[in-house]
mmCIF file of C-alpha atoms in Angstrom:
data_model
loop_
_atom_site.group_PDB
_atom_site.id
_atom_site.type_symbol
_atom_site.label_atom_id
_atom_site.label_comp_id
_atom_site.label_asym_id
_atom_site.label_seq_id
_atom_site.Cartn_x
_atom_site.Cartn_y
_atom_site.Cartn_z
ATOM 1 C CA UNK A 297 -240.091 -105.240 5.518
ATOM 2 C CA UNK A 298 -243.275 -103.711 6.362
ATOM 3 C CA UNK A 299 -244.044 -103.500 2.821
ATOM 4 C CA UNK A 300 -243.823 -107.174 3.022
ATOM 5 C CA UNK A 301 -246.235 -107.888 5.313
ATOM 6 C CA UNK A 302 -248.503 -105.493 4.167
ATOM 7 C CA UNK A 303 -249.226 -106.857 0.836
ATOM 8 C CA UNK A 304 -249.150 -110.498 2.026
ATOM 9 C CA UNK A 305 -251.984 -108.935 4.928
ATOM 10 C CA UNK A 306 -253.351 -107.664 1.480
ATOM 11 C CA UNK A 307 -253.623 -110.345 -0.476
ATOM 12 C CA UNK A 308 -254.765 -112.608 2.464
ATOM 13 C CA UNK A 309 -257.377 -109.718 2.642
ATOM 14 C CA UNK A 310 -259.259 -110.273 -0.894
ATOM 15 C CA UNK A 311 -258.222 -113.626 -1.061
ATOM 16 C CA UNK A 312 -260.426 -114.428 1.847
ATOM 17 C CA UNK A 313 -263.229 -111.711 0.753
ATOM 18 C CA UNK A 314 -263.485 -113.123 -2.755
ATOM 19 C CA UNK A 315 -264.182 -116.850 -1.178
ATOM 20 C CA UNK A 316 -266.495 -115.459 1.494
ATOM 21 C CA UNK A 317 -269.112 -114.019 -1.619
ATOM 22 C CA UNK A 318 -267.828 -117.182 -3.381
ATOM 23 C CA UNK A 319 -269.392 -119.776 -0.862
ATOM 24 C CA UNK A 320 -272.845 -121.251 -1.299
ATOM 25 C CA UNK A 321 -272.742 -121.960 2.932
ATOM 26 C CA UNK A 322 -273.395 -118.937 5.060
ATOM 27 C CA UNK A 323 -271.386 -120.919 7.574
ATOM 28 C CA UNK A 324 -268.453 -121.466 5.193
ATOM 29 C CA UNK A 325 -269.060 -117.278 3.779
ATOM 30 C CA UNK A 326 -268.514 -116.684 7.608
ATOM 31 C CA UNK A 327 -265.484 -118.445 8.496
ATOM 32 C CA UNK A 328 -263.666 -116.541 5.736
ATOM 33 C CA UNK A 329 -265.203 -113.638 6.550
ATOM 34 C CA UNK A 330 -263.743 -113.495 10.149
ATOM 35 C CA UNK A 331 -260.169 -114.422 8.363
ATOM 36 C CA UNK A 332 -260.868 -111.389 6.380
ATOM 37 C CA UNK A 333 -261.468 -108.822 9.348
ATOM 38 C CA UNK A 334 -258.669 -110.587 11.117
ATOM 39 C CA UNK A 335 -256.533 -109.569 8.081
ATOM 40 C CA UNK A 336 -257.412 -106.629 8.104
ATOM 41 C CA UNK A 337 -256.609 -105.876 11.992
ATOM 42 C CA UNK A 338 -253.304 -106.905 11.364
ATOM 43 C CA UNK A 339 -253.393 -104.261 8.375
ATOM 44 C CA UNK A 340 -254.170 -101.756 11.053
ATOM 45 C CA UNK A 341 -251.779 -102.782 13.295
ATOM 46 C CA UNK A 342 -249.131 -102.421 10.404
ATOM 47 C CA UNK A 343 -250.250 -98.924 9.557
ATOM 48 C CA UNK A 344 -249.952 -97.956 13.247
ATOM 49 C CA UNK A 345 -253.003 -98.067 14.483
ATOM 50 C CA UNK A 346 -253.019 -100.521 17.142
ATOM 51 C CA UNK A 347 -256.063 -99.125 19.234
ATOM 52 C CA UNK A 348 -258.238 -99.777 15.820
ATOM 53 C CA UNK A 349 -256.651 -103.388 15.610
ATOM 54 C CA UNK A 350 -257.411 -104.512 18.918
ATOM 55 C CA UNK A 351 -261.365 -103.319 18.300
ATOM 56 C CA UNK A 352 -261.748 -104.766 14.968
ATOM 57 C CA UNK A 353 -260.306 -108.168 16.236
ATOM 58 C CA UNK A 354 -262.528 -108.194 19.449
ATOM 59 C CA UNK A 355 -265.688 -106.032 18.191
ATOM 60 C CA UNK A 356 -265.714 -106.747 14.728
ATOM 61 C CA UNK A 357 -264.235 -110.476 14.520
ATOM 62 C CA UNK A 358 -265.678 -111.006 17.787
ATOM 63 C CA UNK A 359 -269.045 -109.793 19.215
ATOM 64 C CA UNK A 360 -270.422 -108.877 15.636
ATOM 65 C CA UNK A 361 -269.520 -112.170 13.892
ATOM 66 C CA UNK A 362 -270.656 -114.033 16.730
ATOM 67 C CA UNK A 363 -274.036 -112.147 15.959
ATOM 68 C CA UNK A 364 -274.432 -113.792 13.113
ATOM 69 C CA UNK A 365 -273.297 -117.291 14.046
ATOM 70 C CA UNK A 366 -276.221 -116.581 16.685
ATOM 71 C CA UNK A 367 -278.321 -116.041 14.127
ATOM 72 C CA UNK A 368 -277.603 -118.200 11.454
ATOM 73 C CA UNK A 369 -278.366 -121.288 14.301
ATOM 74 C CA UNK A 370 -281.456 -119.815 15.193
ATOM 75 C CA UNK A 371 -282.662 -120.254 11.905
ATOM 76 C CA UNK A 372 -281.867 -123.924 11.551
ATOM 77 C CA UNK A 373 -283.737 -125.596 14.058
ATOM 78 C CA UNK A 374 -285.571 -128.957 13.999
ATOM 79 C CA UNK A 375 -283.864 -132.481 13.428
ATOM 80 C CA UNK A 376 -282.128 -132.262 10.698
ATOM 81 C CA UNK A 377 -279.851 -129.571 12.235
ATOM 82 C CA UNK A 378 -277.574 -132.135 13.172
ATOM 83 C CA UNK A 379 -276.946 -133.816 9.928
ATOM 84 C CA UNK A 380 -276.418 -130.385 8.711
ATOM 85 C CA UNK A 381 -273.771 -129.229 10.875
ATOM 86 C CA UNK A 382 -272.014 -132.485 10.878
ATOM 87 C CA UNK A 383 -272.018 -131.916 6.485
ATOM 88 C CA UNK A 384 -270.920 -127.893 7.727
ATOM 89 C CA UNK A 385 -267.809 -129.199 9.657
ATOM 90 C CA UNK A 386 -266.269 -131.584 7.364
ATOM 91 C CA UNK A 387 -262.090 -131.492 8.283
ATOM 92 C CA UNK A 388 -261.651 -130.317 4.550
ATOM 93 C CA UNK A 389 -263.895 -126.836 5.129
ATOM 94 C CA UNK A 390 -261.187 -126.075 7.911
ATOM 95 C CA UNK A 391 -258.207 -126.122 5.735
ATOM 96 C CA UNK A 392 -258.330 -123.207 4.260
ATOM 97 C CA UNK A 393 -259.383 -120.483 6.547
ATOM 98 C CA UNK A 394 -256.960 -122.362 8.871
ATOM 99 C CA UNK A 395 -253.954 -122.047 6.388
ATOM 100 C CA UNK A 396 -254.914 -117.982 5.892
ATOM 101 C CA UNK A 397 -255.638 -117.742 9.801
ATOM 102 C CA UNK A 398 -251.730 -119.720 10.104
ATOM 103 C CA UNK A 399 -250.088 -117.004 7.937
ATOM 104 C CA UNK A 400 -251.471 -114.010 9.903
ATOM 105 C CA UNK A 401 -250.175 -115.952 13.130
ATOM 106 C CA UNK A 402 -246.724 -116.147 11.541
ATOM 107 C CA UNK A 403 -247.025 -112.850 10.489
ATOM 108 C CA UNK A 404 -247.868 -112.021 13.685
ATOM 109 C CA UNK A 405 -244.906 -114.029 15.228
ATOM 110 C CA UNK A 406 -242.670 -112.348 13.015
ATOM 111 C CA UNK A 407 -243.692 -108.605 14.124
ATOM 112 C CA UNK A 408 -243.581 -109.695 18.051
ATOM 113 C CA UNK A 409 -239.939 -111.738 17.533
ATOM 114 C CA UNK A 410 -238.605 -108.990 15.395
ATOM 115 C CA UNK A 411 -240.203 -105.893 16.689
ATOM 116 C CA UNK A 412 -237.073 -103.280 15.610
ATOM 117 C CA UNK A 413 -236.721 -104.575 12.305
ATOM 118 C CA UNK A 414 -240.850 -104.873 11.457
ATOM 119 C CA UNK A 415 -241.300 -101.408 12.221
ATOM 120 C CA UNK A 416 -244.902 -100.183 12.100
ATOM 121 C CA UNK A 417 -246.276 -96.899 10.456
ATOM 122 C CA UNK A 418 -246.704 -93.985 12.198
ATOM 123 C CA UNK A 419 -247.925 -94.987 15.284
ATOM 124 C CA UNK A 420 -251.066 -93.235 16.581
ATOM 125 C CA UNK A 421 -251.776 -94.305 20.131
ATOM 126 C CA UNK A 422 -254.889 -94.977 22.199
ATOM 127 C CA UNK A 423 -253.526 -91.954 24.421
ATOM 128 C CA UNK A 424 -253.887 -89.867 21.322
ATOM 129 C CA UNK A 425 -257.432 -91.224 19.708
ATOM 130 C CA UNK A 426 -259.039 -90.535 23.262
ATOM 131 C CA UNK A 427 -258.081 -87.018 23.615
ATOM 132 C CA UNK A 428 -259.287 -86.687 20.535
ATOM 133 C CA UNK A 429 -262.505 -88.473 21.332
ATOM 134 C CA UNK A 430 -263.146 -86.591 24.243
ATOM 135 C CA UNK A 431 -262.195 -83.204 23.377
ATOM 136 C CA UNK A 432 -263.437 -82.017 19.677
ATOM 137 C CA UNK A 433 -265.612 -85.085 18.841
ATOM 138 C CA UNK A 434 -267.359 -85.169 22.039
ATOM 139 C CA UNK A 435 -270.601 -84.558 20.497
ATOM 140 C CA UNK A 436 -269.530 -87.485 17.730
ATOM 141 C CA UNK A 437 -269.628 -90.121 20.859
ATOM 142 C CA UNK A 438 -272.716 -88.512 22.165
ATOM 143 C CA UNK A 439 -274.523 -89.245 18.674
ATOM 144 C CA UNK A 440 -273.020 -92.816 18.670
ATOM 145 C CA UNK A 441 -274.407 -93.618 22.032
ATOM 146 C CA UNK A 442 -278.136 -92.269 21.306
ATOM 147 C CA UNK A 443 -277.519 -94.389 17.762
ATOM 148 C CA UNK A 444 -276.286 -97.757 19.604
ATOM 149 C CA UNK A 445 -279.993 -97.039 21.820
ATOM 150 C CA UNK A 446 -281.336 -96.791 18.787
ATOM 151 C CA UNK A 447 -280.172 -99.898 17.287
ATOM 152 C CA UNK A 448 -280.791 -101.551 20.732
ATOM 153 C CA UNK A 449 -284.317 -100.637 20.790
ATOM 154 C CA UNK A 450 -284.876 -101.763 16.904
ATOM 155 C CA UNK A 451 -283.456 -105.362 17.489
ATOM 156 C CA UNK A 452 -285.396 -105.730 20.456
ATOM 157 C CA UNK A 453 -288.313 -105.065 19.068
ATOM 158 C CA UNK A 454 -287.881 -107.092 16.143
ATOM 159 C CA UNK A 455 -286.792 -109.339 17.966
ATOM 160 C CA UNK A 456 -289.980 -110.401 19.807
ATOM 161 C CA UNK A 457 -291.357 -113.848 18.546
ATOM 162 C CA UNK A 458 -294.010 -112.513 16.202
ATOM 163 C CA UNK A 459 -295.656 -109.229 15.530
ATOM 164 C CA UNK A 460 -299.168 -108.938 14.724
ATOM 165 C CA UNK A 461 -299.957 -111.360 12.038
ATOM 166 C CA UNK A 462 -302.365 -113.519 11.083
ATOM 167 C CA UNK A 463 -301.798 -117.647 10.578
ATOM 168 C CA UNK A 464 -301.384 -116.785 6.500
ATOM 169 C CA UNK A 465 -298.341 -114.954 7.977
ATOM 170 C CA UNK A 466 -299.697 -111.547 6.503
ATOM 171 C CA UNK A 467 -299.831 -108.070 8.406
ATOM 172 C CA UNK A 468 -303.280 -107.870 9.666
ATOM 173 C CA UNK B 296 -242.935 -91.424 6.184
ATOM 174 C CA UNK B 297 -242.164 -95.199 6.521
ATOM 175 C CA UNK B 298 -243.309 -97.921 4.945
ATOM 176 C CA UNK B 299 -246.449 -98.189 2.979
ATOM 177 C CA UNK B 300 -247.558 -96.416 0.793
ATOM 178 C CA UNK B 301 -251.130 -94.451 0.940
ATOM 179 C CA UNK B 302 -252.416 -94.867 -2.544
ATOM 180 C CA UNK B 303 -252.003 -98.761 -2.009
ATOM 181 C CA UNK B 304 -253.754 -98.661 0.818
ATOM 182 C CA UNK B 305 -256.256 -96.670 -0.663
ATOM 183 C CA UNK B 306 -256.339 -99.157 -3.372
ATOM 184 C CA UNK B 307 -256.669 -102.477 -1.238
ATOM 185 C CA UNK B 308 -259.379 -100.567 0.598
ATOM 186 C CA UNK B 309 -261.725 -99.899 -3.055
ATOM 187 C CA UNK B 310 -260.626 -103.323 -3.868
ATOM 188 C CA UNK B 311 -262.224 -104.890 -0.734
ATOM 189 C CA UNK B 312 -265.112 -102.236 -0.821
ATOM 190 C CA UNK B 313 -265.740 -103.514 -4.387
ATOM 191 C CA UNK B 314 -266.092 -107.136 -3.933
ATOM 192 C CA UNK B 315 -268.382 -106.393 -0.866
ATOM 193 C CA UNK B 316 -270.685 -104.367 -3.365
ATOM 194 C CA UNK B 317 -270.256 -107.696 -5.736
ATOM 195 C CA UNK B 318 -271.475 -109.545 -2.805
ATOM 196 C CA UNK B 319 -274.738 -107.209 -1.770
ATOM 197 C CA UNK B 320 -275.304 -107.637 -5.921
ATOM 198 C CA UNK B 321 -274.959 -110.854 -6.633
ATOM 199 C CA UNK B 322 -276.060 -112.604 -3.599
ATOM 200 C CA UNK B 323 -279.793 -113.181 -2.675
ATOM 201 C CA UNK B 324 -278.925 -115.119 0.247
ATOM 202 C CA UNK B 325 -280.020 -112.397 3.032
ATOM 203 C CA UNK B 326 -277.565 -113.454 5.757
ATOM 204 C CA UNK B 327 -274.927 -113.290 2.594
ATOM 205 C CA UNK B 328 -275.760 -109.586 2.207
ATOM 206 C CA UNK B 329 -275.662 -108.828 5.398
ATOM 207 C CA UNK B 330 -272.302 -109.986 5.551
ATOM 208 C CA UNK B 331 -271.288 -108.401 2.414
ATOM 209 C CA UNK B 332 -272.402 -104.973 3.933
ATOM 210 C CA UNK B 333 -269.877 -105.621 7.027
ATOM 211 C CA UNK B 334 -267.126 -106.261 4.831
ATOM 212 C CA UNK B 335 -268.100 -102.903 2.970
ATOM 213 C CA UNK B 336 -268.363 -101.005 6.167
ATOM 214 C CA UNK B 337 -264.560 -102.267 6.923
ATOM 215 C CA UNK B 338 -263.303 -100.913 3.777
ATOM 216 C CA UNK B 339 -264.643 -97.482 4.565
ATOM 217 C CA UNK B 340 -262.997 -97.736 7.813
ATOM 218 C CA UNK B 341 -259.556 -99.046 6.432
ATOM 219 C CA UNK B 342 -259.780 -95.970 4.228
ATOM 220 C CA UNK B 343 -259.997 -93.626 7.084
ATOM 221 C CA UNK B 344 -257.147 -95.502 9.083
ATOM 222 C CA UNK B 345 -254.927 -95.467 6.317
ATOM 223 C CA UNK B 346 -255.594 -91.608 5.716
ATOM 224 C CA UNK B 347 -255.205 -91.359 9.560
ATOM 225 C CA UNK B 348 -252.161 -92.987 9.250
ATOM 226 C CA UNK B 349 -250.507 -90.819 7.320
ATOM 227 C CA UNK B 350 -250.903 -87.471 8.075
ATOM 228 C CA UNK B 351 -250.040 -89.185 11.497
ATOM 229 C CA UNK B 352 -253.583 -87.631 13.202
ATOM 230 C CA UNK B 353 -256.350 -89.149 15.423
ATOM 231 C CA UNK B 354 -259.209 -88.360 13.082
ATOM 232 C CA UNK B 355 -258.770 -91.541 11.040
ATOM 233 C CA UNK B 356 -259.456 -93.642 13.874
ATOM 234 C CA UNK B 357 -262.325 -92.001 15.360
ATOM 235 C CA UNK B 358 -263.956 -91.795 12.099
ATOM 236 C CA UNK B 359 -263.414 -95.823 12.261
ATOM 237 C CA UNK B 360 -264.632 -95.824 15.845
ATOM 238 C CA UNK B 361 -268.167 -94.380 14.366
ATOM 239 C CA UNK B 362 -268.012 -96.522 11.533
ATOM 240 C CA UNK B 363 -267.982 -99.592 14.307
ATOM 241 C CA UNK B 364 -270.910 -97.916 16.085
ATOM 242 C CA UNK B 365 -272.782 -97.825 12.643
ATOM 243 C CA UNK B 366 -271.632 -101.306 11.437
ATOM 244 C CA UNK B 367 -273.044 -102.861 15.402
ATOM 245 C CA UNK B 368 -276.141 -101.505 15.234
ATOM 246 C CA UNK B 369 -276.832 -102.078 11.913
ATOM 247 C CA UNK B 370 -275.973 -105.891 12.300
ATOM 248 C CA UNK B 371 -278.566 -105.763 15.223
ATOM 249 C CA UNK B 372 -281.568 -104.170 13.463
ATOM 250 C CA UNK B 373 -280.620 -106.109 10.225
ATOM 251 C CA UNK B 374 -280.340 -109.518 12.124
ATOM 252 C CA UNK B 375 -283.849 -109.039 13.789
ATOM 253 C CA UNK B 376 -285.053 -108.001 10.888
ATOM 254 C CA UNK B 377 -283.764 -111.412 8.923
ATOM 255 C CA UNK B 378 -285.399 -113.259 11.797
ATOM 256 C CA UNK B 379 -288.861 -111.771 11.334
ATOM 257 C CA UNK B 380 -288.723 -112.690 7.642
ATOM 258 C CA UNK B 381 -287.668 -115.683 8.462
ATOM 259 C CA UNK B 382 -291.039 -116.426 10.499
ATOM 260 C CA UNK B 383 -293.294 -114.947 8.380
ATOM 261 C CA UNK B 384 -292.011 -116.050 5.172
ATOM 262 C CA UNK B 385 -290.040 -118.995 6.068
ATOM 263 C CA UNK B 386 -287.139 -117.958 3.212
ATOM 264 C CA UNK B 387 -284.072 -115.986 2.838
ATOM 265 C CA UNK B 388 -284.281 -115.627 -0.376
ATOM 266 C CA UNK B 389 -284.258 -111.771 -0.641
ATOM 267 C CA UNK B 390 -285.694 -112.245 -4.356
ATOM 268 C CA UNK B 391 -289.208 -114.108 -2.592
ATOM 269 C CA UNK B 392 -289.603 -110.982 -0.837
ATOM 270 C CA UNK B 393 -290.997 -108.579 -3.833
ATOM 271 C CA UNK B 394 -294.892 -108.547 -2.989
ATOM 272 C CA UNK B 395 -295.766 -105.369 -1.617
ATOM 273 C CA UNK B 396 -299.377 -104.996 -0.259
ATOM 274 C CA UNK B 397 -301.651 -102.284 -0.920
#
């Protein structure tokens, strides 16, 4: 049964990545690329790894992707923004990340109803991972945190409206 | 050992790592590649969970948990970095971008 799910997970997987590099629309790319993370969370889940689940739905499929929806708005501003989103959201664009995203729900459904029958893999729990995290890889989390600074400083520094140009847009 | 087994994992996870390499090849769009390179960073991680997940240890998903640190701050310095081309070239096209100076 797990088997199952895991290569209909699968298949919604590269189904979704092969239309996300497929789309001509960043915005449409990025719809099926959060179906494909989600997919792959419930992979994770399936293989027993529910702490890395839950953090690739809410980091990955949440706070990254809506990075980039941040991003991609940014760059569209002026007045024809609002022609373009109304051609982005068309109801047909919808259908089929929401007929993926309606699979992993049932999916999902089907592992909550059925919990003793859709057993997961070997189950590795958050109890586990930080022990581990704080014991042997403590110096692993240190270098994460100066590398998140890192990254923190970066994007805030290129960030800043313009660095020193000149009006041909070349570094003076 | 229930359940699934490793070398399909293994397999999905090149499968998905592949197309994201397709995408950071074929696409010039740089938002496009940018997203690409997240859904490369995810294979690597699904790699690592699935090896976690069967010898049953920890290791798999800490290695993921760095992989998430890489893959957020990479998004941030790649995102500003998209926005300052943006202003001074006014394109994504990553193929515009090939003038060097000096």
């Amino acid at each position: 049964m797990t088997l199952t799910l895991f290569y209909i997970t699968s298949a919604v997987a590269v189904f979704a990545t092969v239309m996300m590099i497929t789309r001509l629309n960043a915005v449409h790319g990025l719809l099926y690329l959060i179906l494909s993370l989600l997919a792959v969370g419930v992979l994770f889940f399936l293989l027993g790894a529910h702490f890395a689940a839950v953090l690739e739905v809410i980091i990955y499929a949440g706070a990254i992707m809506v990075l980039f929806v941040f991003v991609i708005m940014m760059l569209n501003q002026g007045q024809k923004t609002i022609e373009q989103e109304r051609v982005w959201l068309q109801p047909g664009i919808w259908i089929g990340p929401s007929l993926l995203a309606l699979i992993l729900f049932v999916e999902m459904l089907f592992i909550v109803v059925f919990g003793g029958s859709a057993e997961t893999g070997r189950v590795v729990n958050a109890k586990q991972v930080g022990i581990a995290l704080y014991g042997p890889y403590l110096l692993a989390v240190e270098l994460a945190s100066m590398l998140l600074l890192a990254g923190l400083v970066g994007a805030y520094h290129l960030g800043k409206p313009i660095l020193k140009t000149t009006k041909t847009g070349e570094r003076s | 050992m229930n359940g699934i087994p490793m070398e399909h994992g293994l397999l999905l996870s090149a499968a998905l790592f592949v197309l994201g390499l397709i995408g950071v090849l074929v696409r010039r769009n740089l938002i496009m590649i940018l997203m690409s390179l997240e859904v490369m960073l995810n294979a690597t991680g699904l790699a690592f969970i699935v090896a976690g997940s069967r010898w049953g240890e920890a290791d798999g998903q800490i290695m993921f948990l760095l992989i998430l640190t890489l893959a957020a701050a990479e998004v941030g310095v790649g995102l500003g970095l998209v926005l300052q081309i943006f202003r001074r070239f006014h394109t994504l096209d990553a193929d515009s971008l090939n003038g060097m100076k000096g």
